[in-house]
Coordinates of C-alpha atoms and ligand atoms in Angstrom, one line a residue:
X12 CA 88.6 95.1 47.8
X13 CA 90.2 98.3 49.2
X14 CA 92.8 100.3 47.5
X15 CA 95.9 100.5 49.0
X16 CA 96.2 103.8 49.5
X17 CA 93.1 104.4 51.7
X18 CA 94.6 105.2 55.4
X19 CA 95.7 101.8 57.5
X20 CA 95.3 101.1 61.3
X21 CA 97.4 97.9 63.0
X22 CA 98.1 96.8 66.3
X23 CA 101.5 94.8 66.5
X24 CA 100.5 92.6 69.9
X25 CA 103.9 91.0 70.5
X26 CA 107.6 91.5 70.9
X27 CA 108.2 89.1 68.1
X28 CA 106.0 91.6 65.4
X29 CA 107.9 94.6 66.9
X30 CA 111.6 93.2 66.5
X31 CA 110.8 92.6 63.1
X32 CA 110.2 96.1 62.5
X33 CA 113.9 96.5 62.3
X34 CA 115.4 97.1 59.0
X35 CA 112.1 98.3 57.6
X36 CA 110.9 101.2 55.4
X37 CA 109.1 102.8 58.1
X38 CA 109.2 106.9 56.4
X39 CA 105.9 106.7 55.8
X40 CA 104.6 104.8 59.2
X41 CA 103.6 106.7 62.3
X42 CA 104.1 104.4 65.3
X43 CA 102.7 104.5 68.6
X44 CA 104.4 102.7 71.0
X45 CA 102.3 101.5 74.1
X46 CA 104.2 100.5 77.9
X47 CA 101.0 100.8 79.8
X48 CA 102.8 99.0 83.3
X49 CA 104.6 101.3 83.3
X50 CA 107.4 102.7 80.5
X51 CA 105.7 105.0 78.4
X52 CA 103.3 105.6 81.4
X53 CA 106.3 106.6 83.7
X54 CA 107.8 108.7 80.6
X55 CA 104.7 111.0 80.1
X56 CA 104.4 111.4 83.4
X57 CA 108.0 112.8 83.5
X58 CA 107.3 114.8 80.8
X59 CA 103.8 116.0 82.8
X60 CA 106.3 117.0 85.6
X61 CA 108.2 119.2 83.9
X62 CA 111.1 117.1 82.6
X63 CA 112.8 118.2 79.9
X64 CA 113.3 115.3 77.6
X65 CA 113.6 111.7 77.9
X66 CA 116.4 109.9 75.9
X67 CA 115.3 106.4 75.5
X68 CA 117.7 103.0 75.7
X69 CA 117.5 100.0 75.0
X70 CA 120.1 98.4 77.3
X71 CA 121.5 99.2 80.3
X72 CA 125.3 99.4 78.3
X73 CA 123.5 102.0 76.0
X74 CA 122.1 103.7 78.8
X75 CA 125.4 104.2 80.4
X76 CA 127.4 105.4 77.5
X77 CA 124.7 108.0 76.8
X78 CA 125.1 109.3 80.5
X79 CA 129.1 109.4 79.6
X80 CA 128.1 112.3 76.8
X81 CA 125.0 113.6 78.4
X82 CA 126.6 114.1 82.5
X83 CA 123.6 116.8 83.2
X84 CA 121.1 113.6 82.5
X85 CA 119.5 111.4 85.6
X86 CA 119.6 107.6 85.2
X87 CA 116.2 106.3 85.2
X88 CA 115.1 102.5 84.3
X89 CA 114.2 99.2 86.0
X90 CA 115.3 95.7 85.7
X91 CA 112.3 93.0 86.9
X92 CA 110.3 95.6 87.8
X93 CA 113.0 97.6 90.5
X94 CA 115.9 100.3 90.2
X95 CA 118.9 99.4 88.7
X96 CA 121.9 99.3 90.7
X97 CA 125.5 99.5 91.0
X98 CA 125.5 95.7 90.9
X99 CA 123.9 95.6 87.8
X100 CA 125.9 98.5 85.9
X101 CA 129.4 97.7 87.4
X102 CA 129.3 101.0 89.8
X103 CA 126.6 103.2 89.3
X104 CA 123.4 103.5 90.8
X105 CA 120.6 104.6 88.9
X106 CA 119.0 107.8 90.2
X107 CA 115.2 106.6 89.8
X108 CA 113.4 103.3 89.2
X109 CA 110.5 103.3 86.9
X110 CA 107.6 104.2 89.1
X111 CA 105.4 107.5 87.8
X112 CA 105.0 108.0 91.4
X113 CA 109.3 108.8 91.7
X114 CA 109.4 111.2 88.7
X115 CA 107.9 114.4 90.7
X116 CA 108.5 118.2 89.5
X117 CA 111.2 118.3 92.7
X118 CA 113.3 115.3 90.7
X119 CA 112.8 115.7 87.0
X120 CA 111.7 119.3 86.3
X121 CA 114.0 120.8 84.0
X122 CA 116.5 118.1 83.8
X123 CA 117.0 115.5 81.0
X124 CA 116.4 111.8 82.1
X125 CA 118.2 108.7 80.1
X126 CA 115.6 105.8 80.8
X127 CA 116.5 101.9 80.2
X128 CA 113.3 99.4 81.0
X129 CA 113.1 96.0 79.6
X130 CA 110.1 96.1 77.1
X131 CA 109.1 100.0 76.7
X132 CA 112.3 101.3 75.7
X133 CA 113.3 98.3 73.8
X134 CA 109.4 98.8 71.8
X135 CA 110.5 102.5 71.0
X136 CA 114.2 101.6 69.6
X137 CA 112.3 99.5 66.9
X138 CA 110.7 102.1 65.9
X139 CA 113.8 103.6 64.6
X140 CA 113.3 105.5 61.2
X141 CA 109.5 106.2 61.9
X142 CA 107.8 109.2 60.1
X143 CA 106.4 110.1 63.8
X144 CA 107.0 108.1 67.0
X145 CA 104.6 108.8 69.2
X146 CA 104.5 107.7 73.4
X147 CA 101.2 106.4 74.4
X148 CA 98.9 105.0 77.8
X149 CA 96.1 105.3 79.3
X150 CA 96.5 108.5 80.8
X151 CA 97.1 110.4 77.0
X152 CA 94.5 108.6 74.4
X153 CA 92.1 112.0 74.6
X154 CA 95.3 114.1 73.5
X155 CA 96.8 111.8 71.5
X156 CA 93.2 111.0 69.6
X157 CA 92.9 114.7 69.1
X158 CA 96.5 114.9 67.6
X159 CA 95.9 111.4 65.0
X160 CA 93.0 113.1 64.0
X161 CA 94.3 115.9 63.3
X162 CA 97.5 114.8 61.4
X163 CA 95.2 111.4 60.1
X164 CA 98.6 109.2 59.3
X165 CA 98.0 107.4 56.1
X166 CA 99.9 104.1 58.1
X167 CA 99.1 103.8 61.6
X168 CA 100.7 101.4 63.8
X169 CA 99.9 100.8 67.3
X170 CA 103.0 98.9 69.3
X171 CA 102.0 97.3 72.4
X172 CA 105.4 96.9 74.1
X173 CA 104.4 93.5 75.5
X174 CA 105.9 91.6 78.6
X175 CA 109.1 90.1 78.4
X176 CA 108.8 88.1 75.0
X177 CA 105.1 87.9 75.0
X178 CA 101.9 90.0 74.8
X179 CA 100.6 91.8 77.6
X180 CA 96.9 92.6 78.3
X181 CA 97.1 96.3 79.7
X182 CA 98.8 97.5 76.5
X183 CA 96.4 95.5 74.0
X184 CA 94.0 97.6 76.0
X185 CA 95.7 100.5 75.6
X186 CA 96.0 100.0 72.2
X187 CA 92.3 99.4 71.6
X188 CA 91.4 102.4 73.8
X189 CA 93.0 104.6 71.2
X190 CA 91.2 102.6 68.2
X191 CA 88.1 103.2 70.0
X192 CA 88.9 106.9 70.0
X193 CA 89.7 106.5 66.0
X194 CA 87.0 104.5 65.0
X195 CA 85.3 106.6 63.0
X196 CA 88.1 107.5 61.2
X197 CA 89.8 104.3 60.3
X198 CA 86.8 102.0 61.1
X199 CA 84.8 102.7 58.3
X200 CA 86.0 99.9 55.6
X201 CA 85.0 102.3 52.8
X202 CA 87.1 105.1 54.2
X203 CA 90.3 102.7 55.2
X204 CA 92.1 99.8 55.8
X205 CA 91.3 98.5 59.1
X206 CA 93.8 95.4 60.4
X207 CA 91.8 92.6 62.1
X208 CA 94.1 93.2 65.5
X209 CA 92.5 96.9 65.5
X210 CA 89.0 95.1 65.7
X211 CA 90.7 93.2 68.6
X212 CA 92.2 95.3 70.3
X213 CA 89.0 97.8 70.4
X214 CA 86.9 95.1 71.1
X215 CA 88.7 94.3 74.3
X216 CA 88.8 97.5 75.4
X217 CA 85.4 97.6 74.9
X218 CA 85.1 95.1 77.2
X219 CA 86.6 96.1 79.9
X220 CA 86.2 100.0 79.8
X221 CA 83.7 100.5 82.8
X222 CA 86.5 98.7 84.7
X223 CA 90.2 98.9 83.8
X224 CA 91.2 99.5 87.4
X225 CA 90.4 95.6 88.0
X226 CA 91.4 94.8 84.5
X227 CA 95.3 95.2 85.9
X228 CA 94.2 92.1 87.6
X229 CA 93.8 90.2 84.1
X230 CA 97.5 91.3 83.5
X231 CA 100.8 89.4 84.4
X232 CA 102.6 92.8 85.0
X233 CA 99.6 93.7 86.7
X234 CA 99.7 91.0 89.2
X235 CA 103.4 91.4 89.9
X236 CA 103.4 95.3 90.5
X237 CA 99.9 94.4 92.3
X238 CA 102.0 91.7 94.9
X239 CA 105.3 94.4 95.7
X240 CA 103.8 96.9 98.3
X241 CA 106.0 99.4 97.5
X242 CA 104.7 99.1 93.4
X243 CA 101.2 98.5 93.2
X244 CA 100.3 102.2 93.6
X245 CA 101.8 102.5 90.5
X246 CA 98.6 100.6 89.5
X247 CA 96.1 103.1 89.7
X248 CA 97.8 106.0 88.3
X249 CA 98.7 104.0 85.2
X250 CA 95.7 102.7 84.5
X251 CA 93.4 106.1 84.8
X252 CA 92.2 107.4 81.1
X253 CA 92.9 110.6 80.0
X254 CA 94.5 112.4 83.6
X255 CA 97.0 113.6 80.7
X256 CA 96.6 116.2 78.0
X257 CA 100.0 116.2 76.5
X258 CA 101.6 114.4 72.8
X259 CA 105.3 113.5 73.4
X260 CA 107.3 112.3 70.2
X261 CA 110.5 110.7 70.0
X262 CA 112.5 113.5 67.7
X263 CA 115.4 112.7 65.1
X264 CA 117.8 113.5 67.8
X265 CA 116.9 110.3 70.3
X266 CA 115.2 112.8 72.6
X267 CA 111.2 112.3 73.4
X268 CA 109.6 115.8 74.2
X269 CA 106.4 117.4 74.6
X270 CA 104.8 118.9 71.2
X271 CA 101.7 121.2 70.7
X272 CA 99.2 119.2 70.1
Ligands
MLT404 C1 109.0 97.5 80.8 O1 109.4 98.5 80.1 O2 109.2 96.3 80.5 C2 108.1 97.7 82.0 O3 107.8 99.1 82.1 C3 108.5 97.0 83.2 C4 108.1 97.6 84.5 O4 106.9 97.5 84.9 O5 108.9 98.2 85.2

């Protein structure tokens, strides 16, 4: 047997696992919260662009009463996948979707963004209390490998923001993309507590590393974004590795920003 104190990996696979994250003694727990298609994918790429800072919300009510004290902000988030509009917000048209491809330096550099999407944002809220919340996909597991490594968080937990109310297959392979990175940090079971859904997750990714392109395929998101022409090139973007070389963490003050690595 282990002792408890070695250092722990986890994947939590589902919103169900997430939700329950509320309420808990998290201080000691660094999470990493995965929206591969397309939240946290769309946020770092914001952040890539020169945006500011990203205020995350869980509901399009939140959303709106944070642009009411923050006016400089743009409105950014989706509902089923598209912008959200003034039929869905009682007047007020969102200023961009949730597409990477809308969040150019011309739109976002310099300027805060307030971003509502159904599972990403919702995945970071119940992170709430966190010792470190960390934004992960694809396109950041080199920095953010480099930065876990660096830091070596005695609790890691990797959230895979799911789809709808159930898990989705591009953020399982997300997560186990950044296992992969970790392995032999937390894979060695003398050295740490390795969860079983690490081994999972890593072994999927294993899988399907010499093609994740297709692997989009193998996702429900995936095939929806893949079936609206003016969505599937988010595909591409959000599933290439490492095009990133930037840590973002959600800070004390609701505001995720870029940090030194
Ligand atoms: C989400 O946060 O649920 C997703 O990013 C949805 C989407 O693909 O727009």
């Amino acid at each position: 047997m282990t002792p408890l104190s070695l250092p722990q990996i986890r994947v939590l696979f589902t919103p169900a696992e997430f939700l329950q994250l509320h309420g808990q003694d998290l201080s000691c727990t660094t999470c990493v919260v995965f929206d591969v298609l397309r939240a946290t994918s769309t946020l770092l790429e914001a952040l890539y662009q020169g945006a500011k800072g990203i205020r995350p919300a869980g509901t399009i009510e939140e959303a709106l009463a944070l642009k009411q004290s923050n006016p400089h902000c743009l409105l950014a988030g989706e509902r089923e996948g598209l912008r959200i509009t003034a039929a869905q917000t009682g007047g007020i048209d969102f200023d961009l979707g949730n597409s990477p491809l809308e969040f150019t330096a011309s739109v976002v550099a310099d300027r805060e963004i307030i971003m509502t999407t159904t599972n990403g944002t919702r995945a970071l809220s119940a992170c709430r209390g966190a010792a470190e919340i960390l934004a992960a996909s694809f396109s950041n597991i080199g920095a953010l490998a480099g930065y876990l490594t660096l830091n070596l968080p005695s609790k890691l937990l990797l959230i895979c923001s799911g789809t709808l109310e159930n898990a989705s297959f591009e953020d399982a392979l997300g997560a186990g993309a950044l296992v992969d990175r970790l392995w032999p940090l937390y894979g060695n079971p003398v050295k740490a507590r390795t969860d079983d859904s690490a081994a999972i997750a890593r072994s999927l990714f294993q899988n399907h590393q010499s093609s994740l392109l297709d692997s989009a395929g193998l996702a429900r998101n995936g095939r929806r974004l893949l079936a609206l022409p003016q969505l599937a090139p988010d595909i591409p973007l959000c599933m290439d590795l490492d095009r990133l070389n930037l840590v973002a963490r959600l800070d004390s003050d609701g505001v995720l920003r870029v940090i030194d690595p």
